[in-house]
Amino acid sequence: MNAESETDRDARRPPAGVAVVVIGYDDAAHVTDAVRSALAQGPVVREVVAVDDCSTDGSAGLLDRLAASEPRLRVIRRRANSGGCGTPRNTGLDAVTSPYVMFLDSDDVLPPGAVDALLEAAEGAHAEVAGGLCVRRELPSGREVPWQAHLYALHSVVPHPARRPRLVHDTLCVNKLYRTGFLRTHGIRFPEGRFPYEDVVFTARVLAAAPRIALVPDRVYVWHVRRSAGRLSISLDRSGVENWRARTEACRQAYEVLLGAGQKELARAVRAKFLDHDLRMYVRELGLRDAAYRQAWWELTRAHLAEYDADDWARNPAAPGRLIGRVVLASPEPCDLPRLRELAARPARLCPPYARAADGTPVWSDALPVSLEPLRTRPVRALPLAVDAELRPCARGTQLRLRLRLRLRLHELYGRVAQAGPESVEAEWLHRDDGGVVVRDTAVPLAPCLTGSEPAGTAGSESVVLAQGPEPAGRAGSGAVALARGAEPAGAVALGPCARGAEPAGTTGTAGTAGTVRGGAWSAEVAVDLAALSALGAGTWDLRLRIRFRDGVSRDVSAHALRGAGLLRRSAVPSVRHGVVLVQPYATHSGALALRVAPGVRGVLSVARARLRRLLH
């Protein structure tokens, strides 16, 4: 009887309403789409508060006309532009009358069912905050990348944020539903004025109030990324050093907010997130900036990292972000940028040389003896393994196959690789615009280099070149180990000996799985099937490798793109199906090997148009 009475009362109770605060400035091209996506959520959205931050492009007029036919829409015009996102969001928050509130930017949209999913989770768990999956949609390609997907893999309830420190990594405010009374009771607002990364501080204030949080795997927000837009969003416009200054200040304030609220573990997690995410992202792009930017960036970063204490550095000391941070702190001037860029990659790569101190301790370099001792205890599946890769045309007999030859070289890392016993490598090509499309080659054995060497070039050099060994096609006496696959090499081809030369420091006599690996390197060769890569038309493919070790453990890595004569050069490969396939290997911002493929006349024309656009702009 009691249960039936409660059910009857729930049926009679009016559904909780949600307000969506939409902010915009000079975004007439998109703002009405954003508002309509909020209104399309249905009656669960009681009100949409659109705050126009003193636009000059007619945005306010468009909103007024839409409001004339939509009673749930209220338009607020600010008299002066605030210069940021925080002030208009606070303006909208002050005007909200609904028990729950969400935030939406004018150039993004809410997918169908987003508000229902969040409200059901919040009410079902009696939570003050509910969060869901945000996807970054690259335009115009339409490629979607989930944001912090591991947080939203399953339905879950977090009774206290300290139980899930990883929450500090999701600094977005737009993929969440908040109980309005909770925000007002705790005085939680956004930083006012021009304060980039205002949501970092807002999220810290929310977590500091220790809300009960419900998490759902539903897609609840579509973040549109328009890199070719005339005016980039604050988070995308990283060309000026002031952007980095703003990010470090936001992270500093987030730390202080949480520490001041007694949330010490969450405060530590904020600093860890800065090292693992923010620092690595900007280091990958540092080589693209001019000398003045690099110097200013370096000084700002050293000043910020100087605030960290011993406990901050002691947690996961072998993590790439912490190694990068310690190198930056140890050098008063920018140094080793190409090598730092490789370590900042995802997955991380620590490229040679592998120096040692006088007592044998692994160090960053002879000139900068930052200890790398923690690498000796890091699991092999998490080591920043370095694999060099180069692409060459693959000719067999009198007929040119529609293939390339991918040569790979895995480096030793202070004896850890030989200890684990690398056995094979599998190459995967992931389509850049559709991550679900993968061209995978058969795993091939890794052969130890009996007299291996460092690649020509020095640590951090942009011109590291892998010297060519003999053609590994099963010739007698070449040291190659062939893998028979019929008349045409499909996937695995052969294993080639490494180049001869000087021995890397600290690897003499390292024991391998087949003889003595004196240079500390292993090699393999794989044929790249261009027919499979070109089947989808023009596109970009990222190379990923899976290295398997003797005990069954595997490590997924990306490959360092070697530069030098004849490498990373566009080529035209004859094709029976397409006539011709244009192939352009290149190094990404993080130095990883990727491949652009453009089949047929249409593909050639698309490449020509793209080059023309770059020249005109």
XYZ file of C-alpha atoms in Angstrom:
617
model
C 0.000 0.000 0.000
C 2.793 2.379 0.895
C 4.613 1.590 -2.351
C 1.455 2.223 -4.358
C 0.922 5.532 -2.560
C 4.462 6.622 -3.377
C 3.939 5.640 -7.000
C 0.706 7.618 -7.122
C 2.425 10.644 -5.626
C 5.265 10.377 -8.182
C 2.710 10.214 -11.009
C 0.939 13.342 -9.777
C 4.161 15.280 -9.181
C 5.014 17.615 -12.101
C 8.192 16.590 -13.919
C 11.327 18.471 -12.959
C 12.199 21.123 -15.473
C 15.573 21.941 -16.997
C 16.890 25.289 -18.153
C 19.479 25.456 -20.924
C 21.663 28.568 -20.932
C 22.952 29.288 -24.448
C 25.692 31.907 -24.816
C 26.948 33.471 -28.023
C 28.859 36.357 -29.529
C 28.857 37.228 -33.246
C 27.801 33.702 -34.187
C 24.759 34.314 -36.367
C 25.683 31.329 -38.542
C 25.186 28.807 -35.730
C 23.369 30.242 -32.705
C 19.848 29.382 -33.848
C 20.906 25.767 -34.503
C 22.176 25.560 -30.931
C 18.944 26.987 -29.508
C 16.766 24.724 -31.643
C 18.732 21.667 -30.476
C 17.869 22.638 -26.891
C 14.200 23.251 -27.659
C 14.027 19.950 -29.550
C 14.765 18.072 -26.314
C 11.036 18.319 -25.642
C 8.989 19.352 -22.599
C 11.778 18.300 -20.214
C 13.391 21.629 -21.175
C 11.214 24.165 -19.412
C 13.187 27.205 -20.564
C 16.029 28.222 -22.827
C 17.868 31.372 -21.766
C 19.882 32.750 -24.699
C 22.457 35.341 -23.611
C 23.802 37.481 -26.440
C 27.139 39.002 -25.398
C 26.650 42.281 -27.299
C 26.926 40.817 -30.805
C 27.344 43.069 -33.836
C 26.409 40.569 -36.561
C 22.643 40.376 -36.110
C 22.650 37.362 -33.780
C 20.293 39.067 -31.315
C 17.746 39.791 -34.054
C 17.725 36.153 -35.114
C 17.127 35.091 -31.527
C 14.333 37.636 -31.075
C 12.515 36.350 -34.152
C 12.844 32.780 -32.925
C 11.566 33.783 -29.454
C 8.456 35.368 -30.996
C 7.220 31.889 -31.925
C 8.716 29.929 -29.043
C 7.433 30.783 -25.542
C 10.123 28.729 -23.815
C 12.893 30.933 -25.238
C 13.997 34.071 -23.440
C 16.666 36.348 -24.953
C 18.952 38.491 -22.806
C 21.154 41.090 -24.496
C 24.219 42.293 -22.684
C 25.025 45.976 -23.169
C 28.796 45.458 -23.306
C 30.850 42.533 -24.495
C 32.426 40.663 -21.577
C 35.400 39.295 -23.510
C 34.839 35.748 -22.298
C 32.356 32.971 -21.620
C 32.066 33.211 -17.839
C 30.109 36.464 -17.527
C 27.314 35.582 -20.001
C 26.961 32.151 -18.372
C 26.591 33.837 -14.970
C 24.011 36.195 -16.486
C 22.010 33.237 -17.745
C 22.378 31.352 -14.478
C 20.962 34.329 -12.561
C 17.888 34.328 -14.822
C 17.118 30.608 -14.565
C 13.914 29.592 -12.747
C 14.084 25.814 -13.320
C 15.370 23.322 -10.728
C 18.112 22.084 -13.080
C 20.418 23.904 -15.489
C 22.727 23.069 -18.381
C 25.091 25.175 -20.483
C 25.389 25.231 -24.272
C 27.728 27.220 -26.527
C 26.318 28.849 -29.651
C 28.431 26.809 -32.077
C 27.583 23.407 -30.559
C 24.416 21.286 -30.248
C 22.651 18.935 -27.863
C 21.946 15.530 -29.445
C 18.395 14.132 -29.152
C 17.602 12.669 -25.743
C 20.554 14.304 -23.988
C 18.564 16.191 -21.334
C 16.252 13.252 -20.619
C 19.245 10.963 -20.018
C 20.934 13.389 -17.636
C 17.778 14.304 -15.720
C 16.778 10.661 -15.266
C 20.264 9.879 -13.927
C 20.292 12.872 -11.560
C 16.869 12.172 -10.106
C 17.347 8.418 -9.932
C 20.586 8.804 -7.968
C 19.509 11.884 -5.981
C 22.609 13.553 -7.420
C 23.430 17.241 -7.545
C 25.371 16.762 -10.792
C 24.933 14.396 -13.742
C 27.473 14.068 -16.535
C 27.489 12.304 -19.895
C 29.639 11.705 -22.925
C 30.767 14.664 -25.026
C 32.028 14.045 -28.564
C 34.289 16.405 -30.467
C 33.038 16.582 -34.047
C 35.682 17.784 -36.502
C 34.155 19.858 -39.281
C 33.795 19.598 -42.207
C 34.967 15.955 -42.087
C 32.432 14.933 -39.426
C 34.989 12.813 -37.596
C 33.955 12.313 -33.972
C 36.297 11.781 -31.034
C 34.845 11.017 -27.574
C 36.001 13.219 -24.710
C 37.155 11.366 -21.569
C 35.246 8.298 -22.723
C 36.530 6.047 -19.925
C 34.672 8.172 -17.351
C 31.387 7.539 -19.120
C 31.751 3.915 -20.163
C 29.018 2.735 -17.772
C 26.188 4.055 -15.658
C 27.645 4.840 -12.245
C 27.129 6.988 -9.187
C 30.009 8.711 -7.397
C 28.949 9.532 -3.821
C 31.928 11.880 -3.359
C 34.324 13.266 -6.005
C 37.346 12.099 -3.985
C 36.260 8.526 -4.811
C 36.950 9.240 -8.507
C 39.964 11.601 -8.815
C 39.866 11.139 -12.588
C 36.870 13.498 -12.595
C 39.294 16.436 -12.609
C 40.274 15.486 -16.179
C 36.793 16.334 -17.458
C 36.901 20.102 -17.054
C 33.985 20.747 -19.417
C 30.854 22.316 -17.952
C 28.660 21.743 -21.006
C 28.232 17.959 -20.811
C 26.685 18.132 -17.351
C 23.375 18.867 -15.650
C 23.475 20.785 -12.351
C 20.872 21.196 -9.644
C 20.300 24.947 -9.680
C 19.837 25.146 -5.914
C 23.148 23.358 -5.376
C 25.039 25.969 -7.427
C 23.312 28.868 -5.662
C 23.677 27.448 -2.163
C 27.441 27.083 -2.593
C 27.851 30.309 -4.557
C 29.346 28.458 -7.505
C 29.853 30.756 -10.471
C 32.206 31.212 -13.414
C 35.144 33.631 -13.337
C 34.034 36.974 -14.709
C 35.396 38.896 -17.700
C 38.015 37.697 -20.131
C 39.175 34.570 -18.362
C 40.019 31.778 -20.829
C 39.441 28.251 -19.524
C 36.798 29.505 -17.128
C 35.238 26.046 -17.041
C 38.423 24.643 -15.428
C 37.883 26.880 -12.393
C 34.096 26.352 -12.417
C 34.517 22.571 -12.410
C 36.968 22.803 -9.492
C 34.411 24.856 -7.538
C 31.754 22.234 -8.243
C 33.987 19.355 -7.097
C 35.090 21.319 -4.033
C 31.441 21.386 -2.865
C 31.502 17.555 -2.773
C 28.367 16.803 -4.826
C 26.899 13.374 -5.442
C 27.521 12.736 -9.151
C 25.743 10.459 -11.621
C 27.546 9.411 -14.802
C 25.884 8.038 -17.948
C 27.336 6.581 -21.179
C 24.825 8.494 -23.344
C 26.002 11.123 -25.824
C 24.828 14.372 -24.288
C 26.872 17.066 -26.074
C 28.346 17.595 -29.545
C 31.346 19.926 -29.483
C 31.905 21.308 -32.964
C 35.566 21.848 -33.845
C 36.010 24.258 -36.739
C 39.783 24.645 -37.188
C 39.372 26.575 -40.441
C 37.048 29.151 -38.897
C 37.938 32.816 -39.234
C 37.888 33.171 -35.451
C 39.048 30.117 -33.551
C 37.521 29.264 -30.206
C 39.570 30.079 -27.120
C 40.530 26.448 -26.563
C 41.736 26.017 -30.150
C 43.602 29.301 -30.548
C 46.926 28.351 -28.974
C 49.132 30.421 -31.277
C 49.896 33.112 -28.683
C 51.763 32.550 -25.423
C 48.961 34.358 -23.556
C 46.830 31.275 -24.145
C 49.350 29.194 -22.219
C 49.543 31.827 -19.488
C 45.742 31.642 -19.132
C 45.761 27.849 -18.991
C 48.435 27.691 -16.294
C 46.548 30.318 -14.262
C 43.293 28.360 -14.553
C 45.026 25.166 -13.407
C 46.665 27.053 -10.535
C 43.315 28.408 -9.373
C 41.667 24.989 -9.675
C 44.364 23.530 -7.427
C 43.942 26.298 -4.854
C 40.143 25.969 -4.835
C 40.288 22.244 -4.121
C 43.113 22.498 -1.606
C 41.274 25.285 0.205
C 38.193 23.066 0.445
C 40.207 20.286 2.050
C 40.125 18.143 -1.096
C 43.862 17.397 -1.093
C 43.702 14.272 -3.265
C 41.676 16.076 -5.920
C 44.094 19.015 -5.780
C 46.990 16.609 -6.402
C 45.019 15.099 -9.272
C 44.706 18.557 -10.857
C 48.484 18.912 -10.935
C 48.891 15.389 -12.274
C 46.381 16.167 -15.016
C 48.331 19.315 -15.930
C 51.488 17.255 -16.457
C 49.828 14.403 -18.309
C 47.476 16.422 -20.509
C 48.117 20.156 -20.737
C 51.921 20.091 -20.686
C 52.200 17.265 -23.211
C 49.715 18.904 -25.602
C 51.653 22.170 -25.765
C 55.077 20.492 -25.917
C 53.955 18.634 -29.049
C 53.355 22.002 -30.728
C 56.341 23.891 -29.299
C 58.573 23.263 -32.302
C 56.018 25.037 -34.534
C 56.431 28.329 -32.642
C 59.051 31.036 -33.076
C 61.986 31.570 -30.726
C 60.283 34.362 -28.752
C 57.242 32.200 -28.045
C 59.379 29.228 -27.013
C 61.421 31.322 -24.606
C 58.347 32.907 -23.014
C 56.584 29.536 -22.826
C 59.603 27.937 -21.192
C 59.830 30.650 -18.536
C 56.112 30.481 -17.747
C 56.229 26.705 -17.468
C 59.264 26.684 -15.167
C 57.615 29.259 -12.905
C 54.436 27.163 -12.710
C 56.222 23.861 -12.112
C 58.404 25.428 -9.422
C 55.263 25.519 -7.248
C 55.032 21.704 -7.261
C 56.318 19.882 -4.196
C 58.067 16.554 -3.706
C 54.806 14.611 -3.427
C 53.670 15.904 -6.825
C 56.814 14.565 -8.485
C 56.903 11.319 -6.507
C 53.563 10.086 -7.843
C 54.087 7.932 -10.921
C 57.601 9.381 -11.441
C 58.200 7.596 -14.761
C 55.086 9.043 -16.429
C 56.006 11.001 -19.592
C 54.545 14.287 -18.334
C 56.614 14.153 -15.161
C 59.805 13.376 -17.083
C 59.109 16.309 -19.408
C 58.408 18.605 -16.470
C 61.645 17.658 -14.742
C 63.638 18.322 -17.919
C 62.016 21.757 -18.273
C 62.787 22.592 -14.652
C 66.392 21.454 -15.018
C 67.196 23.655 -18.014
C 66.999 27.471 -17.864
C 66.693 27.647 -21.664
C 64.584 25.691 -24.167
C 66.394 22.499 -25.119
C 65.913 19.116 -26.792
C 62.553 20.171 -28.252
C 62.313 17.392 -30.883
C 63.080 14.720 -28.295
C 60.608 16.241 -25.814
C 58.002 16.306 -28.575
C 58.431 12.558 -29.082
C 58.081 11.916 -25.349
C 54.926 14.064 -25.308
C 53.343 11.928 -28.044
C 50.509 9.492 -27.340
C 51.760 6.825 -26.894
C 55.015 8.342 -25.605
C 58.327 7.622 -27.337
C 61.726 8.145 -25.699
C 64.164 8.334 -28.585
C 67.913 7.617 -28.279
C 70.616 8.218 -27.245
C 70.153 6.620 -23.838
C 72.805 8.253 -21.696
C 74.058 7.171 -18.287
C 75.686 8.987 -15.397
C 79.130 7.952 -14.175
C 77.553 5.523 -11.708
C 75.455 3.905 -14.461
C 72.189 5.651 -13.588
C 70.023 6.287 -16.683
C 69.824 10.032 -17.380
C 68.158 12.286 -19.936
C 71.454 13.285 -21.566
C 75.090 13.923 -20.762
C 74.429 17.669 -20.782
C 71.252 17.411 -18.691
C 71.606 14.548 -16.196
C 67.958 14.330 -15.128
C 67.526 10.850 -13.671
C 65.482 8.328 -15.638
C 65.914 5.662 -12.965
C 62.101 5.213 -12.549
C 61.991 3.682 -16.041
C 63.733 0.604 -14.680
C 60.681 -0.357 -12.644
C 57.961 0.748 -15.071
C 55.996 -2.164 -16.603
C 57.076 -2.903 -20.161
C 53.498 -2.356 -21.359
C 53.849 1.284 -20.220
C 57.428 2.028 -21.310
C 57.934 4.904 -23.796
C 59.339 2.584 -26.467
C 60.902 4.161 -29.550
C 60.340 2.613 -32.969
C 61.770 4.246 -36.088
C 59.814 3.834 -39.315
C 60.442 4.588 -42.956
C 58.465 3.941 -46.118
C 60.026 2.935 -49.442
C 58.489 1.825 -52.756
C 58.190 -1.942 -52.995
C 59.255 -3.322 -56.377
C 59.278 -7.027 -57.193
C 60.565 -8.364 -60.482
C 59.378 -6.399 -63.506
C 56.010 -5.408 -62.062
C 55.491 -2.562 -59.602
C 53.051 -3.740 -56.956
C 50.539 -1.410 -55.358
C 52.522 -1.587 -52.125
C 55.011 0.247 -49.971
C 57.716 -1.256 -47.814
C 57.544 -0.291 -44.141
C 60.823 -0.743 -42.309
C 60.683 -0.720 -38.514
C 63.381 -0.569 -35.879
C 62.721 -1.009 -32.159
C 65.336 0.492 -29.823
C 66.589 -0.938 -26.580
C 65.750 1.076 -23.432
C 68.299 0.534 -20.661
C 68.027 -3.232 -20.971
C 64.277 -3.352 -20.332
C 63.314 -4.344 -23.886
C 65.786 -7.237 -24.090
C 64.681 -8.349 -20.631
C 61.069 -8.545 -21.833
C 62.043 -10.308 -25.067
C 60.325 -8.660 -28.065
C 59.008 -11.329 -30.419
C 56.727 -9.759 -33.036
C 55.177 -6.559 -34.292
C 51.789 -5.956 -35.901
C 51.103 -2.842 -37.973
C 47.704 -1.149 -38.050
C 46.616 1.791 -40.190
C 43.760 3.778 -38.630
C 41.636 6.017 -40.818
C 41.918 9.596 -39.532
C 38.268 10.545 -40.170
C 36.735 7.205 -39.229
C 38.614 5.557 -36.391
C 36.505 2.436 -36.810
C 38.182 1.640 -40.136
C 41.440 -0.255 -39.629
C 43.735 -1.941 -42.146
C 45.719 -4.521 -40.196
C 48.722 -6.530 -41.360
C 49.772 -9.932 -40.073
C 52.163 -9.864 -37.122
C 55.796 -10.410 -38.166
C 58.735 -11.540 -36.036
C 61.207 -8.980 -34.739
C 64.817 -9.906 -35.500
C 67.636 -8.826 -33.179
C 70.343 -6.686 -34.763
C 73.476 -8.641 -34.084
C 75.700 -5.590 -34.629
C 73.099 -2.857 -34.265
C 73.759 0.828 -34.060
C 72.269 4.176 -33.404
C 70.599 5.666 -36.456
C 72.663 8.325 -38.158
C 72.002 11.626 -36.454
C 72.027 12.863 -32.896
C 69.506 12.897 -30.104
C 66.784 15.399 -30.761
C 67.849 15.815 -34.355
C 65.167 16.281 -36.981
C 67.286 14.340 -39.478
C 67.645 10.927 -37.891
C 68.092 8.535 -40.812
C 68.053 4.761 -40.741
C 70.845 3.476 -42.941
C 69.722 0.948 -45.517
C 70.660 -2.674 -45.117
C 70.677 -5.191 -47.951
C 67.380 -6.015 -49.646
C 65.743 -8.459 -47.198
C 64.284 -10.841 -49.738
C 65.733 -14.065 -48.431
C 69.205 -13.627 -49.950
C 71.790 -16.109 -48.743
C 74.081 -14.643 -46.156
C 72.048 -11.484 -45.595
C 70.902 -12.451 -42.123
C 67.275 -11.945 -43.191
C 64.583 -14.313 -42.012
C 61.847 -14.682 -44.624
C 58.215 -15.445 -43.873
C 56.714 -17.372 -46.775
C 53.328 -16.064 -47.933
C 53.125 -17.125 -51.571
C 54.129 -15.245 -54.696
C 53.062 -11.819 -53.440
C 54.145 -10.482 -50.050
C 50.884 -9.777 -48.237
C 51.548 -8.237 -44.850
C 54.815 -9.701 -43.645
C 57.783 -9.631 -46.002
C 61.076 -10.226 -44.263
C 63.394 -9.178 -41.510
C 66.407 -7.026 -42.236
C 69.695 -6.542 -40.424
C 70.292 -3.141 -38.854
C 72.934 -0.749 -40.022
C 76.439 -0.965 -38.640
C 77.884 1.844 -36.629
C 78.675 3.124 -33.183
C 77.147 1.329 -30.240
C 74.601 3.209 -28.095
C 75.740 4.074 -24.610
C 74.813 1.581 -21.948
C 73.630 -1.309 -24.116
C 76.823 -3.257 -24.756
C 76.297 -6.952 -24.392
C 72.548 -6.748 -23.807
C 71.128 -10.237 -24.008
C 68.454 -10.763 -26.641
C 66.208 -13.657 -27.487
C 68.386 -14.852 -30.368
C 72.064 -14.242 -29.813
C 73.706 -11.117 -28.475
C 72.023 -7.808 -29.266
C 75.054 -5.577 -29.093
C 73.373 -2.465 -30.460
C 70.171 -2.928 -28.544
C 67.783 -2.935 -31.520
C 65.337 -5.197 -33.333
C 64.035 -4.839 -36.881
C 61.211 -6.006 -39.097
C 59.727 -5.183 -42.464
C 56.074 -5.087 -43.501
C 54.443 -4.531 -46.889
C 51.773 -1.813 -46.848
C 48.777 -2.736 -48.980
C 47.843 0.495 -50.764
C 44.917 -1.205 -52.465
C 43.225 -1.558 -49.075
C 44.144 1.966 -47.980
C 42.893 3.552 -51.188
C 39.596 1.630 -51.234
C 37.861 4.408 -49.275
C 39.151 7.157 -51.545
C 41.308 10.084 -50.468
C 42.131 9.988 -46.792
C 44.750 10.076 -44.060
C 45.942 7.022 -42.158
C 47.785 6.940 -38.833
C 50.223 4.120 -38.131
C 49.969 2.196 -34.885
C 52.133 -0.761 -33.893
C 51.564 -3.554 -31.411
C 54.733 -5.135 -30.059
C 54.359 -8.519 -28.383
C 56.834 -9.835 -25.857
C 57.931 -13.264 -24.702
C 55.528 -13.468 -21.741
C 52.494 -12.499 -23.847
C 52.448 -8.842 -22.776
C 51.905 -6.353 -25.595
C 52.603 -2.633 -25.983
C 50.798 -0.349 -28.421
C 53.088 2.339 -29.822
C 53.257 4.851 -32.618
C 56.332 5.097 -34.837
C 58.844 7.933 -35.172
C 58.890 9.094 -38.801
C 62.464 9.105 -40.055
C 63.524 12.072 -42.160
C 66.236 12.234 -44.753
C 67.002 11.875 -48.441
C 64.211 10.047 -50.245
C 62.022 9.817 -47.154
C 58.645 11.524 -46.568
C 58.432 12.261 -50.291
C 55.188 12.243 -52.263
C 55.093 9.551 -54.938
C 52.680 8.394 -57.626
C 52.139 4.624 -57.664
C 50.528 2.971 -60.732
C 47.230 1.213 -60.039
C 45.140 -1.037 -62.245
C 41.932 0.079 -60.525
C 42.615 3.800 -60.079
C 45.232 4.490 -62.740
C 47.437 6.183 -60.161
C 47.549 6.568 -56.385
C 49.250 9.582 -54.818
C 51.025 8.630 -51.594
C 52.413 11.174 -49.126
C 54.097 9.924 -45.940
C 54.588 12.672 -43.362
C 55.370 13.344 -39.716
C 52.541 14.572 -37.490
C 52.969 17.355 -34.904
C 54.158 14.699 -32.464
C 56.632 13.248 -34.986
C 54.635 10.078 -35.682
C 54.422 8.538 -39.148
C 51.156 9.028 -41.038
C 50.152 8.499 -44.642
C 47.945 10.496 -46.998
C 46.463 8.497 -49.861
C 44.679 10.007 -52.890
C 43.593 7.468 -55.559
C 42.642 8.276 -59.136
C 42.100 11.557 -60.957
C 39.593 12.724 -58.359
C 42.133 12.153 -55.615
C 44.812 14.029 -57.515
C 42.433 16.951 -58.024
C 41.523 16.992 -54.310
C 45.216 17.275 -53.413
C 45.684 20.075 -55.948
C 42.672 21.980 -54.571
C 43.922 21.614 -51.009
C 47.340 22.986 -51.968
C 45.724 25.883 -53.812
C 43.619 26.754 -50.752
C 46.741 26.805 -48.590
C 48.504 29.095 -51.052
C 45.552 31.501 -51.207
C 45.186 31.674 -47.432
